[in-house]
Amino acid sequence: MPPGGRMGGPMGGQYLTEEEKKNQPKVTPELLKRVFSYLKPYTKQLILVLICIIVSSFFSLLPSILTGKILDEGLLKKDFKALVFYIALSLAVTLIASLIGVAETYINTWIAQHITFDMRNQMYSHLQMMSQKFFTSNNQGDIITRMTSDIDGVKAVVTNTFSSILSNSITLIIAMIAMFQKNWILALVGIVIVPIFTVPTRKAGKQRWKLTNESQQVNDEVNGILNETLSVSGQLLVKLFGKEKYEYDRYEKANRKMIGLNIKESMAGRWFRVVLTTFTSVGPMLIYLAGGILMMKYDSDLTIGDITVLVSLLGRMYMPVNSLLNIQVEWIRSMALFKRIFDYFDIPVDIKNADDAVKPETVTGDVVFEHVEFSYDESKKILKDINFTLKAGSSIAIVGPSGSGKSTIVNLIPRLYDVDAGSVTFDGIDVRKLDLTFLRNQVGVVSQETYLFNGTIRENLLYAKPDATEDEMVDALKKANIWDFVEKQEKGLDTEVGNRGLKLSGGEKQRISIARIILKDPTIFIFDEATSALDSISEKKIQDAIDPIIKSKTSILIAHRLSTILAADEILVVKDGTIAERGTHKELLGREGVYRELYETQFSKALMEEDTVSELEKYIWGVQPGDEPHEDE
Ligand code: ADP
């Protein structure tokens, strides 16, 4: 049983700590069963490997046994024919054992590759089922490490650890049987020192185990730093804040910690091996001595050949014993690896299709929030008793201070998160009862953080509608106010965007993502601060693209720009996770509440600065050029 200790440490991020506490790293029958369940599909190949291992172990031991014949039958009897025969036989079996070894390696590698292939696919599809919560609370570096190096580790476990355990055990058993057959007294004398090694091995194993976990944690830390600081936005931040030195120091510190741990890890058990090596030479001497005593003092019929065979076989035992002792550590390490992977598999899929999920034939698009409560974690309630109705064909603007819960509200509609209490319904059906893919097809979100995949504009558009025609794409781009730009590009729709291609501005990306949503043509459009963080010209272009959608489609917009808000049928003012006020702009302005405050601090100021707002708009909303917003109080 492996020594206790925490598994994995912080490498799973905050999310896993509870699981880690529950899952102390014990090699339970369940764990083994689970590990072997991955081998099961390859039973036939495994049997083949096993046969290969048995045959090659036997054949590789045969020359040792044949040494006796070479001595007794050939050299001592001066029989040249017998000598040549046994020498040739020895060489032949050695060659056969090596050839079988080649086949074994091939089958082994094949099995390992297939197991990791299965595991990777399973892990990827599992990760895709994880809710947004998982991705916001786990470090991307950790997730990638699970997918890549941990699963790669499994490959090594199958090709090295498992097969080494098998072949060493089999070699050991065959060698022991052969020795006892020759002479049980000498066999006992030789073998008796072997168990003495197992005691310090356990200690060495324990130390290695601790170090392995520690170095894995530091490794994750280093990967985390690399992922954070060597990304495009990470580097931008580092550069703009002049944090190069700070980040270097942080990296150097973690890197240095790793050196120390790696050295310690390599050295763990090294002293013990020194003792082992010394003992290795004691064994043969004991056999010669005991053999001599038996032959000289007790008139035993032992031959020189027999003693040589015993010494040779004992010599063949140390390596497997040595490997098996090291394997104990490897084994524990492998189990830790599997455990870590299984821990990931065991993270429950918290947002999934209900067993009785429905997929309505026709949709209208009414969305109703009823007494919705929500929190990301127990410590802080984010939404409290949210109630509102979005009628099909109408639009709602959500405004409120930053951090008040606006994005959280809209995230509940496509079930990026599930409510804690109350309900969100779509066409009268609780979203938790709707088929997830169906639901998400009904909702199109354009957020402030637009994400375009590395690839062409065309590929990005087809992501939303794989069968879109050229005309449809051009039309969507026109509606999104970006066609002029795309048309000007040498390759047009086939222009590469993203890290490897054309660098787009925030506004351009935003408009392409709007085109993508137009192509998707969902029942409900959600614009989450789509125009914030942009210059006013970009804003205007986006505004022009969004306006017709807001006026004609069921939509929700989170906005900071007055003219966007004005286009909506109703305005919800969110403050501290509750709807503080609701109504039209005029009604709300008259109320002297949160909205008016927001209006005075944000909207009208923005309005005054916008040369893109029509005079008519300014007139309607009672703002005259040059007016200070608060002057009318
Ligand atoms: P808004 O859109 O009004 O700016 P959000 O809905 O984004 O506000 O956030 C509301 C609150 O929830 C904030 O206090 C924010 O820190 C918190 N929050 C947002 N996303 C997460 C998350 N993934 N995990 C934990 N807390 C979050």
XYZ file of C-alpha atoms and ligand atoms in Angstrom:
660
model
C 0.000 0.000 0.000
C 1.363 3.405 -0.848
C 2.183 5.749 1.951
C -0.368 8.420 2.680
C -0.097 11.989 1.597
C -1.927 14.504 -0.400
C -2.457 13.746 -4.045
C -1.731 16.232 -6.679
C -1.630 19.216 -4.384
C -2.687 22.521 -5.826
C -2.278 21.457 -9.440
C -5.999 20.959 -9.805
C -6.539 24.500 -8.617
C -9.037 25.474 -5.979
C -11.670 23.279 -7.504
C -10.081 19.983 -6.649
C -9.024 20.517 -3.074
C -12.201 19.087 -1.582
C -11.942 16.043 -3.838
C -8.302 15.605 -2.942
C -9.135 15.558 0.729
C -11.738 12.918 0.152
C -9.542 10.888 -2.183
C -6.524 9.942 -0.168
C -4.175 8.091 -2.480
C -4.841 4.517 -1.564
C -4.440 1.732 -4.048
C -7.862 0.237 -3.545
C -9.264 -2.691 -5.513
C -11.619 -0.194 -7.147
C -8.727 1.900 -8.367
C -7.005 -1.170 -9.785
C -10.215 -2.339 -11.373
C -10.628 1.031 -12.984
C -7.061 1.036 -14.268
C -7.492 -2.439 -15.678
C -10.783 -1.479 -17.290
C -8.680 0.534 -19.723
C -6.661 -2.569 -20.555
C -9.705 -4.750 -21.025
C -10.477 -3.870 -24.650
C -6.976 -5.066 -25.483
C -7.126 -8.430 -23.685
C -6.072 -10.373 -26.792
C -3.024 -8.223 -27.358
C -2.195 -8.394 -23.653
C -2.300 -12.178 -23.690
C 0.032 -12.081 -26.653
C 2.394 -9.798 -24.732
C 2.224 -12.116 -21.755
C 3.144 -15.113 -23.918
C 5.997 -13.131 -25.437
C 7.243 -12.173 -21.983
C 7.102 -15.737 -20.636
C 8.830 -17.208 -23.667
C 11.486 -14.531 -23.897
C 12.171 -14.649 -20.132
C 12.590 -18.392 -20.324
C 14.778 -18.215 -23.409
C 16.923 -15.484 -21.951
C 17.549 -17.637 -18.850
C 18.365 -20.752 -20.871
C 21.990 -19.758 -21.659
C 22.660 -19.597 -17.906
C 21.350 -23.141 -17.519
C 23.288 -24.231 -20.604
C 26.535 -22.933 -19.036
C 26.393 -26.014 -16.800
C 26.196 -28.273 -19.829
C 29.028 -26.397 -21.556
C 31.209 -26.960 -18.480
C 30.187 -30.490 -17.442
C 29.443 -32.094 -20.818
C 31.821 -30.096 -23.017
C 34.870 -28.758 -21.231
C 35.264 -31.206 -18.334
C 34.526 -34.272 -20.502
C 36.609 -32.784 -23.347
C 33.739 -33.493 -25.776
C 34.239 -30.943 -28.551
C 30.991 -31.787 -30.374
C 28.917 -31.306 -27.213
C 30.791 -28.054 -26.494
C 30.008 -26.597 -29.933
C 26.413 -27.833 -29.756
C 25.692 -26.177 -26.406
C 27.458 -22.975 -27.420
C 25.419 -22.803 -30.648
C 22.232 -23.586 -28.738
C 23.006 -20.827 -26.222
C 23.540 -18.292 -28.981
C 20.395 -19.377 -30.801
C 18.119 -19.048 -27.775
C 19.611 -15.654 -26.955
C 18.803 -14.512 -30.482
C 15.266 -15.918 -30.273
C 14.705 -14.215 -26.909
C 15.787 -10.887 -28.418
C 13.550 -11.331 -31.461
C 10.578 -12.084 -29.242
C 11.524 -8.971 -27.282
C 11.099 -6.917 -30.462
C 7.599 -8.293 -30.997
C 6.799 -7.637 -27.357
C 7.876 -3.999 -27.603
C 5.760 -3.519 -30.705
C 2.593 -4.986 -29.198
C 3.206 -3.136 -25.962
C 3.615 0.195 -27.681
C 0.538 -0.490 -29.754
C -1.518 -1.179 -26.628
C -0.147 1.885 -24.818
C -0.892 4.142 -27.764
C -4.428 2.842 -28.017
C -5.068 3.217 -24.305
C -3.867 6.814 -24.277
C -5.890 7.463 -27.417
C -9.022 6.205 -25.639
C -8.201 8.122 -22.500
C -7.488 11.384 -24.296
C -10.731 11.242 -26.220
C -12.650 10.371 -23.101
C -11.000 13.198 -21.176
C -11.608 15.712 -23.967
C -15.272 14.889 -24.220
C -15.556 14.932 -20.447
C -13.932 18.355 -20.284
C -16.293 19.641 -22.929
C -19.205 18.665 -20.732
C -17.787 20.661 -17.838
C -19.684 23.806 -16.995
C -18.245 27.282 -17.360
C -17.625 27.182 -13.611
C -14.965 24.536 -14.122
C -13.075 26.649 -16.639
C -13.308 29.847 -14.636
C -12.130 28.155 -11.453
C -9.379 25.949 -12.917
C -6.121 27.156 -14.292
C -5.836 26.486 -18.024
C -2.292 25.192 -17.540
C -3.519 22.547 -15.106
C -6.240 21.413 -17.476
C -3.780 21.125 -20.344
C -1.305 19.226 -18.146
C -3.986 16.636 -17.374
C -4.714 16.288 -21.060
C -1.106 16.096 -22.178
C 1.649 15.099 -19.768
C -0.474 13.119 -17.326
C -1.991 11.033 -20.067
C 1.426 10.693 -21.689
C 2.537 9.328 -18.347
C -0.007 6.549 -18.734
C 1.725 5.512 -21.937
C 4.986 5.132 -20.050
C 3.215 3.200 -17.319
C 1.862 0.685 -19.794
C 5.020 0.301 -21.882
C 7.501 0.405 -18.998
C 5.978 -0.150 -15.601
C 3.407 -2.832 -16.343
C 5.557 -4.848 -18.708
C 8.586 -4.509 -16.485
C 6.619 -5.821 -13.502
C 5.478 -8.784 -15.560
C 8.770 -9.667 -17.194
C 10.808 -9.228 -14.016
C 8.414 -11.310 -11.929
C 8.369 -14.061 -14.528
C 12.165 -14.070 -14.885
C 12.461 -14.239 -11.125
C 10.031 -17.136 -10.808
C 11.655 -19.126 -13.605
C 15.134 -18.492 -12.176
C 14.014 -19.587 -8.728
C 12.393 -22.776 -9.999
C 15.550 -23.599 -11.968
C 17.767 -22.947 -8.948
C 15.698 -25.056 -6.565
C 15.718 -27.826 -9.105
C 19.486 -27.795 -9.222
C 20.083 -27.726 -5.478
C 17.693 -26.437 -2.851
C 20.362 -25.766 -0.230
C 22.445 -23.559 -2.511
C 19.300 -21.929 -3.859
C 18.264 -20.997 -0.307
C 21.745 -19.715 0.524
C 21.734 -17.476 -2.532
C 18.191 -16.235 -2.240
C 18.138 -15.625 1.501
C 19.819 -12.229 1.234
C 17.293 -10.982 -1.281
C 14.493 -10.100 1.205
C 16.876 -8.016 3.292
C 16.602 -5.368 0.605
C 12.883 -4.870 0.823
C 12.943 -2.967 4.132
C 14.935 0.090 3.059
C 13.076 0.025 -0.243
C 9.842 0.935 1.438
C 11.536 3.924 3.001
C 13.052 4.989 -0.269
C 9.647 4.572 -1.898
C 8.003 6.789 0.665
C 10.532 9.541 0.167
C 10.252 9.346 -3.614
C 6.486 9.468 -3.392
C 6.555 12.676 -1.396
C 9.060 14.264 -3.717
C 7.134 13.229 -6.812
C 4.031 14.985 -5.598
C 5.961 18.057 -4.624
C 7.766 18.301 -7.930
C 4.507 17.773 -9.803
C 3.068 20.753 -7.948
C 6.036 22.928 -8.765
C 5.899 21.732 -12.345
C 2.277 22.873 -12.557
C 3.278 26.167 -11.007
C 5.979 26.680 -13.644
C 3.574 25.734 -16.435
C 1.008 28.106 -14.988
C 3.475 30.989 -15.051
C 4.442 30.164 -18.645
C 0.827 29.960 -19.748
C -0.059 33.195 -18.044
C 2.867 35.296 -19.097
C 3.696 33.939 -22.536
C 0.186 34.401 -23.920
C -0.602 37.365 -26.127
C -2.644 39.226 -23.542
C -0.390 38.115 -20.690
C 2.682 39.535 -22.420
C 0.825 42.715 -23.159
C 0.044 43.113 -19.486
C 3.620 42.327 -18.461
C 4.994 44.841 -20.931
C 2.556 47.592 -20.136
C 3.105 47.278 -16.431
C 6.850 46.883 -16.840
C 6.703 43.617 -14.907
C 9.415 41.771 -16.859
C 11.766 41.671 -13.914
C 9.008 40.685 -11.502
C 7.819 37.858 -13.753
C 11.368 36.716 -14.400
C 12.000 36.545 -10.663
C 8.788 34.629 -10.116
C 9.695 32.176 -12.885
C 13.282 31.855 -11.729
C 12.122 31.105 -8.192
C 9.744 28.367 -9.265
C 12.320 27.008 -11.691
C 14.948 26.916 -8.957
C 12.572 25.120 -6.640
C 12.128 22.544 -9.361
C 15.880 21.924 -9.744
C 16.195 21.205 -6.045
C 13.242 18.871 -6.050
C 14.319 17.071 -9.196
C 17.782 16.460 -7.794
C 16.318 15.242 -4.519
C 13.920 13.020 -6.407
C 16.700 11.467 -8.465
C 18.815 10.933 -5.376
C 16.051 9.358 -3.325
C 16.929 5.699 -2.893
C 20.330 6.163 -4.492
C 22.235 5.283 -1.293
C 20.152 2.248 -0.908
C 21.257 1.102 -4.311
C 24.881 1.249 -3.166
C 24.098 -1.312 -0.459
C 22.247 -3.407 -2.990
C 25.201 -3.450 -5.378
C 27.521 -4.586 -2.604
C 25.189 -7.370 -1.636
C 25.010 -8.458 -5.252
C 28.603 -9.669 -5.061
C 28.133 -11.347 -1.688
C 25.559 -13.846 -3.046
C 27.802 -15.684 -5.570
C 30.585 -15.996 -3.026
C 28.194 -17.583 -0.560
C 27.132 -20.112 -3.204
C 30.746 -20.976 -4.071
C 31.509 -21.386 -0.394
C 28.434 -23.488 0.417
C 28.896 -25.481 -2.812
C 32.541 -26.136 -1.916
C 31.563 -27.282 1.579
C 28.882 -29.618 0.156
C 31.283 -31.071 -2.430
C 34.342 -31.402 -0.207
C 32.924 -32.159 3.228
C 29.620 -33.877 2.462
C 30.497 -35.763 -0.716
C 27.609 -34.211 -2.572
C 27.171 -35.173 -6.242
C 27.107 -31.484 -7.183
C 29.133 -30.719 -10.294
C 31.199 -27.635 -11.142
C 28.598 -26.992 -13.846
C 25.755 -27.052 -11.284
C 27.476 -24.476 -9.069
C 28.239 -22.282 -12.063
C 24.587 -22.491 -13.165
C 23.432 -21.502 -9.676
C 25.799 -18.529 -9.536
C 24.806 -17.497 -13.025
C 21.082 -17.789 -12.213
C 21.527 -15.836 -8.997
C 23.293 -13.179 -11.024
C 20.265 -13.086 -13.300
C 17.984 -12.571 -10.308
C 19.462 -9.364 -8.958
C 18.492 -7.234 -11.867
C 14.814 -8.188 -11.752
C 14.781 -7.819 -7.955
C 16.433 -4.454 -8.262
C 13.984 -3.383 -10.950
C 11.028 -4.703 -9.003
C 12.114 -2.759 -5.958
C 12.349 0.396 -8.036
C 9.111 -0.567 -9.676
C 7.406 -0.325 -6.326
C 8.056 3.400 -6.471
C 7.141 3.524 -10.135
C 3.984 1.638 -9.372
C 2.942 4.071 -6.679
C 3.771 6.908 -9.007
C 1.689 5.349 -11.750
C -1.215 4.872 -9.415
C -0.924 8.508 -8.408
C -1.032 9.404 -12.055
C -4.132 7.327 -12.691
C -5.715 8.674 -9.557
C -5.074 12.222 -10.693
C -6.614 11.497 -14.069
C -9.570 9.700 -12.525
C -10.092 12.613 -10.156
C -10.668 14.724 -13.219
C -13.021 12.193 -14.708
C -14.889 12.176 -11.418
C -15.644 15.868 -11.396
C -19.388 15.710 -11.796
C -20.948 17.143 -14.907
C -23.135 19.683 -13.158
C -24.874 21.048 -16.206
C -26.189 18.264 -18.348
C -29.231 17.175 -20.268
C -32.108 16.123 -18.048
C -33.169 12.515 -18.618
C -36.548 13.756 -19.833
C -35.145 16.750 -21.732
C -37.513 18.127 -24.337
C -36.939 19.680 -27.737
C -40.017 21.728 -28.702
C -41.012 21.736 -32.383
C -41.868 25.408 -32.527
C -40.367 28.266 -30.590
C -41.575 31.741 -29.839
C -38.914 33.031 -27.484
C -40.519 34.158 -24.222
C -38.028 34.166 -21.379
C -39.219 34.426 -17.783
C -37.068 34.787 -14.667
C -38.960 33.914 -11.508
C -37.464 34.411 -8.047
C -34.024 33.578 -9.359
C -31.238 33.227 -6.799
C -27.665 32.514 -7.776
C -24.166 32.399 -6.340
C -20.841 31.292 -7.830
C -19.771 30.004 -4.448
C -21.487 29.722 -1.100
C -19.723 32.724 0.353
C -21.493 35.377 -1.706
C -24.970 35.554 -3.127
C -24.773 37.220 -6.525
C -28.406 37.309 -7.638
C -31.325 37.789 -5.276
C -34.948 37.345 -6.299
C -34.671 38.318 -9.944
C -38.036 38.509 -11.701
C -38.695 39.694 -15.221
C -40.338 38.658 -18.451
C -38.827 39.056 -21.881
C -41.703 38.773 -24.327
C -40.955 37.262 -27.706
C -40.146 40.020 -30.179
C -39.384 42.580 -27.497
C -36.118 43.782 -26.054
C -34.804 44.498 -22.603
C -31.810 46.579 -21.651
C -30.032 45.750 -18.438
C -28.063 48.537 -16.841
C -26.355 48.868 -13.522
C -23.009 49.407 -11.876
C -20.164 47.093 -12.785
C -20.235 43.888 -10.759
C -23.931 44.178 -10.002
C -24.733 40.880 -11.721
C -25.814 41.836 -15.243
C -23.701 39.268 -17.094
C -24.607 36.656 -14.529
C -28.288 37.146 -15.317
C -27.842 36.572 -19.038
C -25.491 33.624 -18.485
C -28.338 31.763 -16.834
C -30.387 31.743 -20.039
C -28.148 29.397 -22.116
C -27.385 27.509 -18.870
C -23.749 28.471 -18.602
C -24.700 28.246 -14.946
C -27.808 26.886 -13.257
C -29.948 28.834 -10.804
C -29.731 27.985 -7.101
C -33.402 28.718 -6.570
C -36.306 29.970 -8.646
C -36.444 29.312 -12.352
C -35.585 30.542 -15.793
C -38.089 29.417 -18.386
C -37.978 29.505 -22.155
C -41.395 29.354 -23.807
C -42.808 28.283 -20.469
C -40.381 25.375 -20.052
C -37.705 25.434 -17.370
C -34.365 25.692 -19.173
C -33.127 22.750 -17.086
C -35.787 20.627 -18.767
C -34.798 21.645 -22.293
C -32.361 19.758 -24.472
C -29.070 21.583 -23.890
C -28.021 21.762 -27.531
C -31.487 22.907 -28.515
C -31.448 25.593 -25.830
C -28.032 26.869 -26.784
C -29.030 26.962 -30.429
C -31.828 29.322 -29.462
C -29.487 31.805 -27.829
C -26.829 33.929 -29.508
C -24.407 35.874 -27.359
C -22.080 38.672 -28.367
C -19.924 39.547 -25.423
C -17.321 42.158 -24.744
C -14.604 39.528 -24.934
C -15.151 38.287 -28.451
C -13.334 35.173 -29.421
C -12.454 34.270 -32.964
C -10.742 30.981 -33.656
C -7.437 30.925 -35.496
C -8.537 30.409 -39.057
C -10.183 32.292 -41.868
C -13.127 34.652 -41.554
C -15.108 32.093 -43.534
C -14.276 29.322 -41.065
C -15.283 31.528 -38.178
C -18.609 32.252 -39.814
C -19.245 28.624 -40.771
C -18.767 27.707 -37.127
C -22.191 29.223 -36.538
C -23.843 27.789 -39.629
C -21.865 25.057 -41.383
C -24.083 25.090 -44.487
C -24.174 28.865 -44.959
C -23.915 29.971 -48.572
C -21.512 32.642 -49.811
C -24.424 35.056 -50.199
C -25.640 34.435 -46.679
C -22.174 35.099 -45.319
C -21.774 38.315 -47.290
C -25.229 39.401 -46.223
C -24.439 38.752 -42.556
C -21.171 40.658 -42.842
C -23.028 43.550 -44.464
C -25.583 43.593 -41.692
C -22.777 43.525 -39.168
C -21.199 46.544 -40.858
C -17.943 44.754 -41.627
C -18.343 43.714 -45.256
C -16.573 46.839 -46.543
C -13.561 45.858 -44.486
C -13.601 42.188 -45.482
C -14.092 43.057 -49.149
C -10.990 45.216 -49.080
C -8.818 42.318 -47.899
C -6.867 40.599 -50.659
C -8.263 37.205 -49.747
C -11.700 38.447 -48.724
C -13.557 35.813 -46.765
C -10.488 33.615 -46.765
C -8.400 36.097 -44.815
C -6.721 34.413 -41.866
C -7.519 35.955 -38.493
C -6.226 35.292 -35.017
C -2.709 34.635 -33.771
C -1.450 33.392 -37.111
C -3.250 35.823 -39.371
C -4.575 39.330 -39.669
C -4.593 41.254 -36.416
C -8.079 42.657 -36.029
C -9.062 45.554 -33.826
C -11.547 44.981 -31.031
C -14.302 46.580 -33.065
C -13.587 44.505 -36.168
C -13.561 41.309 -34.164
C -16.763 42.368 -32.503
C -18.466 42.966 -35.840
C -17.329 39.629 -37.235
C -18.740 37.995 -34.160
C -21.991 39.880 -34.721
C -22.043 38.540 -38.293
C -21.527 35.088 -36.826
C -24.551 35.560 -34.575
C -26.636 36.934 -37.446
C -25.808 33.757 -39.389
C -26.682 31.611 -36.421
C -30.005 33.450 -36.317
C -30.965 32.446 -32.796
C -34.370 33.077 -31.233
C -32.848 35.305 -28.567
C -29.976 37.723 -29.075
C -27.859 38.755 -26.144
C -25.431 41.644 -26.393
C -23.259 41.810 -23.315
C -21.533 45.203 -23.281
C -20.845 44.648 -26.938
C -19.887 48.246 -27.469
C -17.887 48.984 -24.373
C -14.132 49.428 -24.488
C -14.313 50.652 -28.073
C -13.695 53.989 -29.692
C -16.734 55.948 -30.702
C -16.458 55.218 -34.433
C -16.286 51.491 -33.807
C -19.098 51.864 -31.346
C -21.237 53.616 -33.888
C -20.637 50.899 -36.486
C -21.549 48.217 -33.992
C -24.499 50.227 -32.808
C -25.805 50.422 -36.368
C -25.419 46.672 -36.703
C -27.132 45.914 -33.420
C -30.005 48.411 -33.635
C -32.065 46.624 -36.311
C -31.675 43.375 -34.383
C -32.852 44.941 -31.148
C -35.844 46.429 -32.911
C -36.906 43.273 -34.711
C -35.763 40.343 -32.565
C -36.169 39.106 -29.045
C -33.109 40.539 -27.383
C -31.378 41.444 -24.179
C -28.645 43.980 -24.081
C -26.334 44.930 -21.345
C -25.238 48.398 -22.204
C -23.558 51.492 -20.999
C -24.426 53.630 -23.957
C -27.615 55.615 -23.778
C -28.692 55.232 -27.376
C -28.402 51.450 -27.097
C -30.500 51.483 -23.982
C -33.072 53.703 -25.613
C -33.643 51.212 -28.392
C -34.930 48.654 -25.888
C -38.570 48.300 -24.908
C -37.877 48.033 -21.211
C -34.964 48.881 -18.975
C -34.014 46.853 -15.914
C -31.725 48.535 -13.438
C -29.689 45.999 -11.513
C -27.959 46.875 -8.294
C -26.280 44.459 -5.902
C -27.897 41.476 -7.557
C -31.475 42.719 -7.440
C -33.625 44.599 -9.898
C -33.775 47.995 -8.253
C -35.916 49.705 -10.872
C -37.633 48.946 -14.142
C -39.485 50.917 -16.782
C -38.834 53.130 -19.759
C -36.128 55.750 -19.857
C -38.631 58.528 -19.188
C -40.287 56.747 -16.288
C -36.955 55.937 -14.733
C -35.566 59.427 -15.114
C -38.551 60.763 -13.282
C -37.933 58.474 -10.348
C -34.725 60.030 -9.078
C -33.293 56.632 -8.220
C -30.359 54.496 -9.297
C -31.118 55.003 -12.971
C -31.076 58.755 -12.677
C -27.794 58.551 -10.843
C -26.350 56.333 -13.544
C -27.726 58.635 -16.164
C -26.080 61.604 -14.620
C -22.750 59.987 -14.041
C -22.419 57.821 -17.124
C -24.922 57.994 -19.898
C -25.466 61.654 -20.491
C -21.796 62.402 -20.147
C -21.099 59.796 -22.770
C -23.898 61.268 -24.798
C -22.386 64.711 -24.635
C -19.083 63.377 -25.851
C -20.586 61.403 -28.669
C -20.614 63.208 -31.919
C -22.352 60.158 -33.294
C -25.627 60.775 -31.486
C -28.228 62.515 -33.532
C -29.435 65.953 -32.572
C -32.916 64.488 -32.521
C -31.872 61.942 -29.907
C -30.385 64.659 -27.784
C -33.534 66.676 -28.129
C -35.811 63.770 -27.222
C -33.822 62.911 -24.121
C -33.661 66.435 -23.004
C -29.965 67.047 -23.360
C -28.812 70.198 -25.031
C -25.307 70.517 -26.369
C -23.193 72.220 -23.749
C -25.520 71.255 -20.944
C -23.996 69.875 -17.838
C -26.128 66.844 -17.014
C -26.737 67.833 -13.408
C -27.634 71.410 -14.166
C -31.307 70.698 -14.514
C -31.539 69.615 -10.899
P -21.677 42.784 -14.221
O -21.974 42.091 -15.491
O -22.850 43.534 -13.685
O -20.464 43.645 -14.267
P -21.147 40.141 -13.254
O -22.430 39.424 -13.449
O -20.067 39.893 -14.235
O -21.406 41.699 -13.094
O -20.577 39.781 -11.822
C -21.361 39.847 -10.648
C -20.519 39.406 -9.473
O -20.180 38.042 -9.611
C -19.213 40.151 -9.334
O -19.013 40.391 -7.947
C -18.184 39.204 -9.869
O -16.982 39.388 -9.181
C -18.785 37.863 -9.549
N -18.395 36.859 -10.572
C -18.551 36.957 -11.895
N -18.132 35.841 -12.530
C -17.688 35.010 -11.569
C -17.127 33.693 -11.566
N -16.939 32.994 -12.691
N -16.780 33.148 -10.386
C -16.967 33.837 -9.236
N -17.490 35.067 -9.157
C -17.850 35.668 -10.307
